[in-house]
Coordinates of C-alpha atoms in Angstrom, one line a residue:
F263 CA -0.3 0.5 -0.3
R264 CA 1.1 3.7 -0.5
G265 CA 1.7 6.0 2.4
V266 CA -0.4 8.9 2.4
P267 CA 0.0 12.3 4.0
V268 CA -0.9 13.0 7.9
A269 CA -2.0 16.2 9.3
D270 CA -2.4 16.7 12.5
Q271 CA -5.3 19.3 12.0
C272 CA -8.7 20.4 13.7
S273 CA -11.8 20.7 11.4
C274 CA -14.1 21.7 13.9
S275 CA -15.5 25.1 13.2
R276 CA -17.9 27.6 15.0
D277 CA -20.3 26.7 12.5
K278 CA -20.3 23.5 12.3
I279 CA -20.9 23.9 16.2
R280 CA -23.8 25.4 15.9
G281 CA -25.2 23.6 12.9
I282 CA -25.0 20.3 15.4
L283 CA -27.3 22.8 18.2
E284 CA -29.9 24.0 15.7
G285 CA -30.8 19.7 14.9
F286 CA -31.4 19.7 19.2
S287 CA -35.3 20.0 20.6
A288 CA -36.0 23.0 23.3
E289 CA -35.5 20.5 25.7
E290 CA -32.2 19.5 24.7
I291 CA -31.1 23.1 24.7
K292 CA -32.4 23.7 27.8
D293 CA -30.5 20.9 29.6
S294 CA -27.7 21.6 27.7
T295 CA -27.2 25.4 29.5
E296 CA -25.0 25.9 32.1
D297 CA -24.7 28.7 33.5
G298 CA -26.8 31.1 31.3
G299 CA -24.9 29.5 28.3
I300 CA -24.2 26.4 25.7
H301 CA -20.4 26.0 26.4
V302 CA -18.9 23.5 24.0
A303 CA -15.3 22.4 23.6
C304 CA -13.3 20.2 21.2
E305 CA -11.8 17.4 22.2
F306 CA -8.6 17.4 19.4
C307 CA -8.1 21.0 19.6
S308 CA -9.4 22.1 23.0
T309 CA -11.4 25.2 21.3
Q310 CA -14.1 26.6 23.5
Y311 CA -17.0 27.4 21.7
D312 CA -20.2 29.6 23.5
F313 CA -23.2 30.4 22.5
D314 CA -26.4 32.1 23.8
P315 CA -29.4 29.5 24.3
A316 CA -31.3 32.3 22.8
E317 CA -30.0 31.6 19.6
F318 CA -31.6 28.2 19.4
A319 CA -35.2 29.6 20.4
A320 CA -37.8 28.2 18.2
E321 CA -38.7 30.6 16.0

């Protein structure tokens, strides 16, 4: 087999995390809220993403 290059690079982004949270139900958003916000940390690169739960309120 031929070798392939390996890159130590994370593909997380605020938009990707937002897309996941937009799929949550209102109850899941409520359950994910802690200290007035939703806080998500990437386990690969340790980037912290903070969101206001109101961003995901049902329209």
